[in-house]
């Protein structure tokens, strides 16, 4: 296809504003899909994604649009994930496009996630077409939202389209705008091959599949290609496109988006953001890369039933095949047995991986408290990364500790602003700006990430009844008064409950943890102290009183069956107990204790 008849775009939208519905409509209007296929959400293909209503893997579809001008256009629609944890996937999709549709629910308005993605699109010089969706709803206020797009984003919105992706109203105007308002790609199909590696994943039938955008030159079967970052050379087995099913094509030329397979064994051999070129006739300079996606949140995953460790090993290995940003290494905890220390892009990523392990592999998990990556500056001048609070060295060897900070943008209706400000202040936040757009406030705070990973989203949701939206950017590392807090049960430290906290918050956290454990740990024949300590200093303490009588004593008289039942129940409960010195702690206690609230 000649360049002037190609358009590459993505859809930017806040969760639930109608991105998938619109994508399906566009696919349907460009022919090909049956009603039955329509019913399945074509772009979000993973079950879990559909359930959570979020898109994880960026995917792409090629459409053929027979425009009213009599020409047929090749339109490549790249799907982008809507959530902040996956912003690196957004950024790579945007780099492969010339334009974007900004879909805003006309009954809701602009949300924080939308902002972040729009700014990324603007940074990449993308042409943006604002689209007001859901105008069929009685609550739709297109004029107000139009003004909001101009006020908050600073984007010209007088020619924003008004549509209903659900009824189909106005959707043909969207296709028309894609053709007329978005620029065609630029490139030279005679120049040496230069393509961007947008994404890669493992396919059971084809092996590693690479999604790519060709900028210059051509790529076809049999060609020897080279990945510029590591010099690896492969022979292309197949090139193809998604429509949305895979379809083999003869070649992909400058301006086009598609996939290749090349007997690549592991996803780890492919670096997202890499430049793919011809081995014999390479291009002189690689494309400017992406920022690599680094895990920012770590936690331990342990099987509740320790005999499932091997299955867990298998599960994390399999998930890693398709998700290079998920990291893991083996961990041995006195409290929880064998498991894995895992790294994630954010909390949602963590949740998704955890749920997939439980659901797809049938392994019940204990998740330790999420922790961020700290930088330890040692007295000998060395810098160490700390991923696990249990590994914190003796403080005498540590000169100072740095922790990651983020800049959070929160959009919230007026009524809940007070609650949001209080939450941010409680979390050591520093307010940067506070502005209004209509009856919504936009507040920007700098916050330490370790205060956010605990339960910030949940708290934010509950104090605003779900009306706030939240997004963040990294700002970097800063020195903080951070200390390791240990939890001791009957004088023994429990490694799985250790955490890094800011000194000013230690007492509060410590007290909360001790109170919780007091509830969760059953009484023994003796008194059990539960303590929180920093170094050798106890900062909080609770005592679990000793049991007074035999449990069965309360089964008055001689009801033997009842007595037996109770004993059996105790025995079953035992299996899920962990021994700490003389104390038995039920597995459930860990799960509950690690759920901070
Ligand atoms: P994510 O994939 O989670 O980012 O969500 P999305 O933006 O793709 O939203 P989706 O297309 O799944 O739509 C969310 C909900 O809004 C669904 O229940 C849709 O049926 C509904 N919806 C989408 N477009 C319209 C519309 O034009 N009008 C009305 N009334 N509802 C719509």
PDB file of N, CA and C in Angstrom, residues 411-483:
ATOM      1  N   UNK A 411      -7.578  13.526  40.131  1.00  0.00           N
ATOM      2  CA  UNK A 411      -8.741  14.319  39.742  1.00  0.00           C
ATOM      3  C   UNK A 411      -9.905  13.858  40.599  1.00  0.00           C
ATOM      4  N   UNK A 412     -10.598  14.818  41.206  1.00  0.00           N
ATOM      5  CA  UNK A 412     -11.630  14.412  42.159  1.00  0.00           C
ATOM      6  C   UNK A 412     -12.720  15.483  42.249  1.00  0.00           C
ATOM      7  N   UNK A 413     -13.976  15.066  42.394  1.00  0.00           N
ATOM      8  CA  UNK A 413     -15.029  16.066  42.591  1.00  0.00           C
ATOM      9  C   UNK A 413     -14.766  16.837  43.889  1.00  0.00           C
ATOM     10  N   UNK A 414     -15.063  18.128  43.834  1.00  0.00           N
ATOM     11  CA  UNK A 414     -14.932  19.023  44.982  1.00  0.00           C
ATOM     12  C   UNK A 414     -15.209  18.450  46.357  1.00  0.00           C
ATOM     13  N   UNK A 415     -16.358  17.796  46.447  1.00  0.00           N
ATOM     14  CA  UNK A 415     -16.833  17.309  47.741  1.00  0.00           C
ATOM     15  C   UNK A 415     -15.832  16.420  48.451  1.00  0.00           C
ATOM     16  N   UNK A 416     -15.011  15.734  47.687  1.00  0.00           N
ATOM     17  CA  UNK A 416     -14.097  14.773  48.306  1.00  0.00           C
ATOM     18  C   UNK A 416     -12.676  15.306  48.415  1.00  0.00           C
ATOM     19  N   UNK A 417     -12.493  16.558  48.008  1.00  0.00           N
ATOM     20  CA  UNK A 417     -11.141  17.099  47.981  1.00  0.00           C
ATOM     21  C   UNK A 417     -10.473  17.045  49.360  1.00  0.00           C
ATOM     22  N   UNK A 418     -11.221  17.434  50.379  1.00  0.00           N
ATOM     23  CA  UNK A 418     -10.664  17.451  51.733  1.00  0.00           C
ATOM     24  C   UNK A 418     -10.109  16.092  52.126  1.00  0.00           C
ATOM     25  N   UNK A 419     -10.883  15.061  51.836  1.00  0.00           N
ATOM     26  CA  UNK A 419     -10.467  13.706  52.200  1.00  0.00           C
ATOM     27  C   UNK A 419      -9.203  13.299  51.440  1.00  0.00           C
ATOM     28  N   UNK A 420      -9.107  13.726  50.189  1.00  0.00           N
ATOM     29  CA  UNK A 420      -7.942  13.377  49.384  1.00  0.00           C
ATOM     30  C   UNK A 420      -6.694  14.087  49.927  1.00  0.00           C
ATOM     31  N   UNK A 421      -6.855  15.371  50.261  1.00  0.00           N
ATOM     32  CA  UNK A 421      -5.716  16.114  50.796  1.00  0.00           C
ATOM     33  C   UNK A 421      -5.230  15.481  52.094  1.00  0.00           C
ATOM     34  N   UNK A 422      -6.177  15.077  52.928  1.00  0.00           N
ATOM     35  CA  UNK A 422      -5.790  14.472  54.196  1.00  0.00           C
ATOM     36  C   UNK A 422      -5.028  13.171  53.943  1.00  0.00           C
ATOM     37  N   UNK A 423      -5.543  12.363  53.041  1.00  0.00           N
ATOM     38  CA  UNK A 423      -4.872  11.104  52.718  1.00  0.00           C
ATOM     39  C   UNK A 423      -3.433  11.354  52.248  1.00  0.00           C
ATOM     40  N   UNK A 424      -3.266  12.319  51.356  1.00  0.00           N
ATOM     41  CA  UNK A 424      -1.920  12.590  50.832  1.00  0.00           C
ATOM     42  C   UNK A 424      -1.001  13.115  51.927  1.00  0.00           C
ATOM     43  N   UNK A 425      -1.539  13.973  52.807  1.00  0.00           N
ATOM     44  CA  UNK A 425      -0.712  14.496  53.894  1.00  0.00           C
ATOM     45  C   UNK A 425      -0.295  13.363  54.834  1.00  0.00           C
ATOM     46  N   UNK A 426      -1.241  12.478  55.126  1.00  0.00           N
ATOM     47  CA  UNK A 426      -0.932  11.336  55.992  1.00  0.00           C
ATOM     48  C   UNK A 426       0.162  10.464  55.403  1.00  0.00           C
ATOM     49  N   UNK A 427       0.256  10.464  54.093  1.00  0.00           N
ATOM     50  CA  UNK A 427       1.252   9.624  53.437  1.00  0.00           C
ATOM     51  C   UNK A 427       2.531  10.401  53.101  1.00  0.00           C
ATOM     52  N   UNK A 428       2.826  11.377  53.880  1.00  0.00           N
ATOM     53  CA  UNK A 428       4.053  12.173  53.711  1.00  0.00           C
ATOM     54  C   UNK A 428       4.088  12.928  52.383  1.00  0.00           C
ATOM     55  N   UNK A 429       2.930  13.250  51.848  1.00  0.00           N
ATOM     56  CA  UNK A 429       2.880  13.932  50.559  1.00  0.00           C
ATOM     57  C   UNK A 429       3.268  15.404  50.648  1.00  0.00           C
ATOM     58  N   UNK A 430       3.729  15.942  49.506  1.00  0.00           N
ATOM     59  CA  UNK A 430       4.034  17.380  49.397  1.00  0.00           C
ATOM     60  C   UNK A 430       3.166  17.919  48.278  1.00  0.00           C
ATOM     61  N   UNK A 431       2.286  18.828  48.610  1.00  0.00           N
ATOM     62  CA  UNK A 431       1.391  19.344  47.586  1.00  0.00           C
ATOM     63  C   UNK A 431       2.135  20.261  46.624  1.00  0.00           C
ATOM     64  N   UNK A 432       1.911  20.056  45.314  1.00  0.00           N
ATOM     65  CA  UNK A 432       2.556  20.907  44.315  1.00  0.00           C
ATOM     66  C   UNK A 432       1.565  21.917  43.757  1.00  0.00           C
ATOM     67  N   UNK A 433       0.452  21.449  43.241  1.00  0.00           N
ATOM     68  CA  UNK A 433      -0.532  22.382  42.695  1.00  0.00           C
ATOM     69  C   UNK A 433      -1.932  21.899  43.007  1.00  0.00           C
ATOM     70  N   UNK A 434      -2.849  22.848  42.955  1.00  0.00           N
ATOM     71  CA  UNK A 434      -4.260  22.527  43.139  1.00  0.00           C
ATOM     72  C   UNK A 434      -5.034  23.446  42.208  1.00  0.00           C
ATOM     73  N   UNK A 435      -5.722  22.865  41.214  1.00  0.00           N
ATOM     74  CA  UNK A 435      -6.461  23.690  40.258  1.00  0.00           C
ATOM     75  C   UNK A 435      -7.863  23.126  40.099  1.00  0.00           C
ATOM     76  N   UNK A 436      -8.739  23.938  39.533  1.00  0.00           N
ATOM     77  CA  UNK A 436     -10.109  23.495  39.338  1.00  0.00           C
ATOM     78  C   UNK A 436     -10.486  23.518  37.874  1.00  0.00           C
ATOM     79  N   UNK A 437     -11.314  22.565  37.466  1.00  0.00           N
ATOM     80  CA  UNK A 437     -11.928  22.603  36.150  1.00  0.00           C
ATOM     81  C   UNK A 437     -13.377  22.243  36.400  1.00  0.00           C
ATOM     82  N   UNK A 438     -14.232  23.240  36.358  1.00  0.00           N
ATOM     83  CA  UNK A 438     -15.638  23.013  36.704  1.00  0.00           C
ATOM     84  C   UNK A 438     -15.710  22.633  38.172  1.00  0.00           C
ATOM     85  N   UNK A 439     -16.460  21.580  38.488  1.00  0.00           N
ATOM     86  CA  UNK A 439     -16.568  21.199  39.897  1.00  0.00           C
ATOM     87  C   UNK A 439     -15.595  20.093  40.255  1.00  0.00           C
ATOM     88  N   UNK A 440     -14.584  19.929  39.410  1.00  0.00           N
ATOM     89  CA  UNK A 440     -13.574  18.928  39.728  1.00  0.00           C
ATOM     90  C   UNK A 440     -12.255  19.605  40.054  1.00  0.00           C
ATOM     91  N   UNK A 441     -11.580  19.040  41.034  1.00  0.00           N
ATOM     92  CA  UNK A 441     -10.284  19.581  41.404  1.00  0.00           C
ATOM     93  C   UNK A 441      -9.208  18.663  40.857  1.00  0.00           C
ATOM     94  N   UNK A 442      -8.105  19.282  40.444  1.00  0.00           N
ATOM     95  CA  UNK A 442      -6.951  18.497  40.033  1.00  0.00           C
ATOM     96  C   UNK A 442      -5.827  18.854  40.984  1.00  0.00           C
ATOM     97  N   UNK A 443      -5.374  17.847  41.712  1.00  0.00           N
ATOM     98  CA  UNK A 443      -4.341  18.113  42.691  1.00  0.00           C
ATOM     99  C   UNK A 443      -3.115  17.263  42.384  1.00  0.00           C
ATOM    100  N   UNK A 444      -1.970  17.927  42.455  1.00  0.00           N
ATOM    101  CA  UNK A 444      -0.715  17.233  42.165  1.00  0.00           C
ATOM    102  C   UNK A 444       0.110  17.168  43.444  1.00  0.00           C
ATOM    103  N   UNK A 445       0.509  15.979  43.797  1.00  0.00           N
ATOM    104  CA  UNK A 445       1.276  15.748  45.017  1.00  0.00           C
ATOM    105  C   UNK A 445       2.546  14.975  44.712  1.00  0.00           C
ATOM    106  N   UNK A 446       3.588  15.276  45.430  1.00  0.00           N
ATOM    107  CA  UNK A 446       4.747  14.376  45.412  1.00  0.00           C
ATOM    108  C   UNK A 446       4.609  13.441  46.602  1.00  0.00           C
ATOM    109  N   UNK A 447       4.777  12.159  46.331  1.00  0.00           N
ATOM    110  CA  UNK A 447       4.584  11.158  47.382  1.00  0.00           C
ATOM    111  C   UNK A 447       5.693  10.110  47.322  1.00  0.00           C
ATOM    112  N   UNK A 448       6.090   9.592  48.486  1.00  0.00           N
ATOM    113  CA  UNK A 448       7.033   8.471  48.470  1.00  0.00           C
ATOM    114  C   UNK A 448       6.287   7.228  47.978  1.00  0.00           C
ATOM    115  N   UNK A 449       6.889   6.508  47.049  1.00  0.00           N
ATOM    116  CA  UNK A 449       6.192   5.352  46.479  1.00  0.00           C
ATOM    117  C   UNK A 449       5.860   4.309  47.546  1.00  0.00           C
ATOM    118  N   UNK A 450       6.680   4.222  48.574  1.00  0.00           N
ATOM    119  CA  UNK A 450       6.407   3.169  49.571  1.00  0.00           C
ATOM    120  C   UNK A 450       5.119   3.428  50.345  1.00  0.00           C
ATOM    121  N   UNK A 451       4.673   4.671  50.352  1.00  0.00           N
ATOM    122  CA  UNK A 451       3.392   4.975  51.001  1.00  0.00           C
ATOM    123  C   UNK A 451       2.234   4.670  50.051  1.00  0.00           C
ATOM    124  N   UNK A 452       2.556   4.593  48.771  1.00  0.00           N
ATOM    125  CA  UNK A 452       1.509   4.366  47.775  1.00  0.00           C
ATOM    126  C   UNK A 452       1.268   2.871  47.564  1.00  0.00           C
ATOM    127  N   UNK A 453       2.358   2.078  47.646  1.00  0.00           N
ATOM    128  CA  UNK A 453       2.186   0.663  47.339  1.00  0.00           C
ATOM    129  C   UNK A 453       1.365  -0.076  48.387  1.00  0.00           C
ATOM    130  N   UNK A 454       1.332   0.443  49.593  1.00  0.00           N
ATOM    131  CA  UNK A 454       0.577  -0.300  50.594  1.00  0.00           C
ATOM    132  C   UNK A 454      -0.884  -0.426  50.221  1.00  0.00           C
ATOM    133  N   UNK A 455      -1.596   0.641  50.275  1.00  0.00           N
ATOM    134  CA  UNK A 455      -3.037   0.536  50.079  1.00  0.00           C
ATOM    135  C   UNK A 455      -3.593   1.863  49.616  1.00  0.00           C
ATOM    136  N   UNK A 456      -2.744   2.649  48.980  1.00  0.00           N
ATOM    137  CA  UNK A 456      -3.155   3.993  48.605  1.00  0.00           C
ATOM    138  C   UNK A 456      -4.380   3.990  47.676  1.00  0.00           C
ATOM    139  N   UNK A 457      -4.328   3.116  46.656  1.00  0.00           N
ATOM    140  CA  UNK A 457      -5.461   3.063  45.719  1.00  0.00           C
ATOM    141  C   UNK A 457      -6.762   2.753  46.456  1.00  0.00           C
ATOM    142  N   UNK A 458      -6.672   1.759  47.333  1.00  0.00           N
ATOM    143  CA  UNK A 458      -7.877   1.337  48.037  1.00  0.00           C
ATOM    144  C   UNK A 458      -8.421   2.451  48.920  1.00  0.00           C
ATOM    145  N   UNK A 459      -7.497   3.101  49.625  1.00  0.00           N
ATOM    146  CA  UNK A 459      -7.923   4.196  50.500  1.00  0.00           C
ATOM    147  C   UNK A 459      -8.529   5.321  49.664  1.00  0.00           C
ATOM    148  N   UNK A 460      -7.858   5.639  48.573  1.00  0.00           N
ATOM    149  CA  UNK A 460      -8.331   6.728  47.726  1.00  0.00           C
ATOM    150  C   UNK A 460      -9.740   6.406  47.225  1.00  0.00           C
ATOM    151  N   UNK A 461      -9.918   5.185  46.794  1.00  0.00           N
ATOM    152  CA  UNK A 461     -11.219   4.774  46.289  1.00  0.00           C
ATOM    153  C   UNK A 461     -12.252   4.897  47.388  1.00  0.00           C
ATOM    154  N   UNK A 462     -11.914   4.444  48.588  1.00  0.00           N
ATOM    155  CA  UNK A 462     -12.947   4.442  49.605  1.00  0.00           C
ATOM    156  C   UNK A 462     -13.249   5.851  50.108  1.00  0.00           C
ATOM    157  N   UNK A 463     -12.242   6.720  50.234  1.00  0.00           N
ATOM    158  CA  UNK A 463     -12.573   8.062  50.742  1.00  0.00           C
ATOM    159  C   UNK A 463     -13.275   8.927  49.688  1.00  0.00           C
ATOM    160  N   UNK A 464     -13.245   8.517  48.437  1.00  0.00           N
ATOM    161  CA  UNK A 464     -13.909   9.320  47.404  1.00  0.00           C
ATOM    162  C   UNK A 464     -15.051   8.545  46.752  1.00  0.00           C
ATOM    163  N   UNK A 465     -15.410   7.429  47.360  1.00  0.00           N
ATOM    164  CA  UNK A 465     -16.447   6.539  46.804  1.00  0.00           C
ATOM    165  C   UNK A 465     -16.224   6.222  45.336  1.00  0.00           C
ATOM    166  N   UNK A 466     -14.978   6.054  44.997  1.00  0.00           N
ATOM    167  CA  UNK A 466     -14.663   5.656  43.622  1.00  0.00           C
ATOM    168  C   UNK A 466     -14.655   6.797  42.619  1.00  0.00           C
ATOM    169  N   UNK A 467     -14.859   8.036  43.096  1.00  0.00           N
ATOM    170  CA  UNK A 467     -14.942   9.142  42.146  1.00  0.00           C
ATOM    171  C   UNK A 467     -13.603   9.761  41.762  1.00  0.00           C
ATOM    172  N   UNK A 468     -12.534   9.362  42.443  1.00  0.00           N
ATOM    173  CA  UNK A 468     -11.247   9.975  42.108  1.00  0.00           C
ATOM    174  C   UNK A 468     -10.529   9.142  41.052  1.00  0.00           C
ATOM    175  N   UNK A 469      -9.754   9.796  40.218  1.00  0.00           N
ATOM    176  CA  UNK A 469      -8.860   9.019  39.371  1.00  0.00           C
ATOM    177  C   UNK A 469      -7.437   9.461  39.664  1.00  0.00           C
ATOM    178  N   UNK A 470      -6.535   8.536  39.443  1.00  0.00           N
ATOM    179  CA  UNK A 470      -5.179   8.687  39.950  1.00  0.00           C
ATOM    180  C   UNK A 470      -4.174   8.224  38.906  1.00  0.00           C
ATOM    181  N   UNK A 471      -3.087   8.937  38.807  1.00  0.00           N
ATOM    182  CA  UNK A 471      -2.011   8.500  37.930  1.00  0.00           C
ATOM    183  C   UNK A 471      -0.690   9.037  38.471  1.00  0.00           C
ATOM    184  N   UNK A 472       0.407   8.430  38.084  1.00  0.00           N
ATOM    185  CA  UNK A 472       1.666   8.956  38.597  1.00  0.00           C
ATOM    186  C   UNK A 472       2.822   8.846  37.630  1.00  0.00           C
ATOM    187  N   UNK A 473       3.827   9.670  37.884  1.00  0.00           N
ATOM    188  CA  UNK A 473       5.104   9.642  37.173  1.00  0.00           C
ATOM    189  C   UNK A 473       6.207   9.454  38.199  1.00  0.00           C
ATOM    190  N   UNK A 474       7.303   8.907  37.731  1.00  0.00           N
ATOM    191  CA  UNK A 474       8.478   8.818  38.599  1.00  0.00           C
ATOM    192  C   UNK A 474       9.117  10.178  38.733  1.00  0.00           C
ATOM    193  N   UNK A 475       9.627  10.505  39.905  1.00  0.00           N
ATOM    194  CA  UNK A 475      10.502  11.660  39.931  1.00  0.00           C
ATOM    195  C   UNK A 475      11.914  11.300  40.353  1.00  0.00           C
ATOM    196  N   UNK A 476      12.104  10.205  41.043  1.00  0.00           N
ATOM    197  CA  UNK A 476      13.471   9.797  41.350  1.00  0.00           C
ATOM    198  C   UNK A 476      13.655   9.444  42.814  1.00  0.00           C
ATOM    199  N   UNK A 477      14.911   9.296  43.195  1.00  0.00           N
ATOM    200  CA  UNK A 477      15.230   8.865  44.555  1.00  0.00           C
ATOM    201  C   UNK A 477      15.571  10.031  45.460  1.00  0.00           C
ATOM    202  N   UNK A 478      15.150   9.921  46.710  1.00  0.00           N
ATOM    203  CA  UNK A 478      15.464  10.947  47.705  1.00  0.00           C
ATOM    204  C   UNK A 478      15.828  10.269  49.016  1.00  0.00           C
ATOM    205  N   UNK A 479      16.709  10.916  49.742  1.00  0.00           N
ATOM    206  CA  UNK A 479      17.073  10.381  51.042  1.00  0.00           C
ATOM    207  C   UNK A 479      15.884  10.450  51.988  1.00  0.00           C
ATOM    208  N   UNK A 480      15.714   9.428  52.782  1.00  0.00           N
ATOM    209  CA  UNK A 480      14.629   9.436  53.760  1.00  0.00           C
ATOM    210  C   UNK A 480      15.064   8.733  55.034  1.00  0.00           C
ATOM    211  N   UNK A 481      14.362   9.029  56.097  1.00  0.00           N
ATOM    212  CA  UNK A 481      14.672   8.379  57.373  1.00  0.00           C
ATOM    213  C   UNK A 481      13.975   7.049  57.415  1.00  0.00           C
ATOM    214  N   UNK A 482      14.576   6.068  56.762  1.00  0.00           N
ATOM    215  CA  UNK A 482      13.909   4.790  56.622  1.00  0.00           C
ATOM    216  C   UNK A 482      14.564   3.744  57.506  1.00  0.00           C
ATOM    217  N   UNK A 483      13.743   2.964  58.135  1.00  0.00           N
ATOM    218  CA  UNK A 483      14.271   1.961  59.044  1.00  0.00           C
ATOM    219  C   UNK A 483      13.567   0.636  58.825  1.00  0.00           C
TER     220      UNK A 483
END
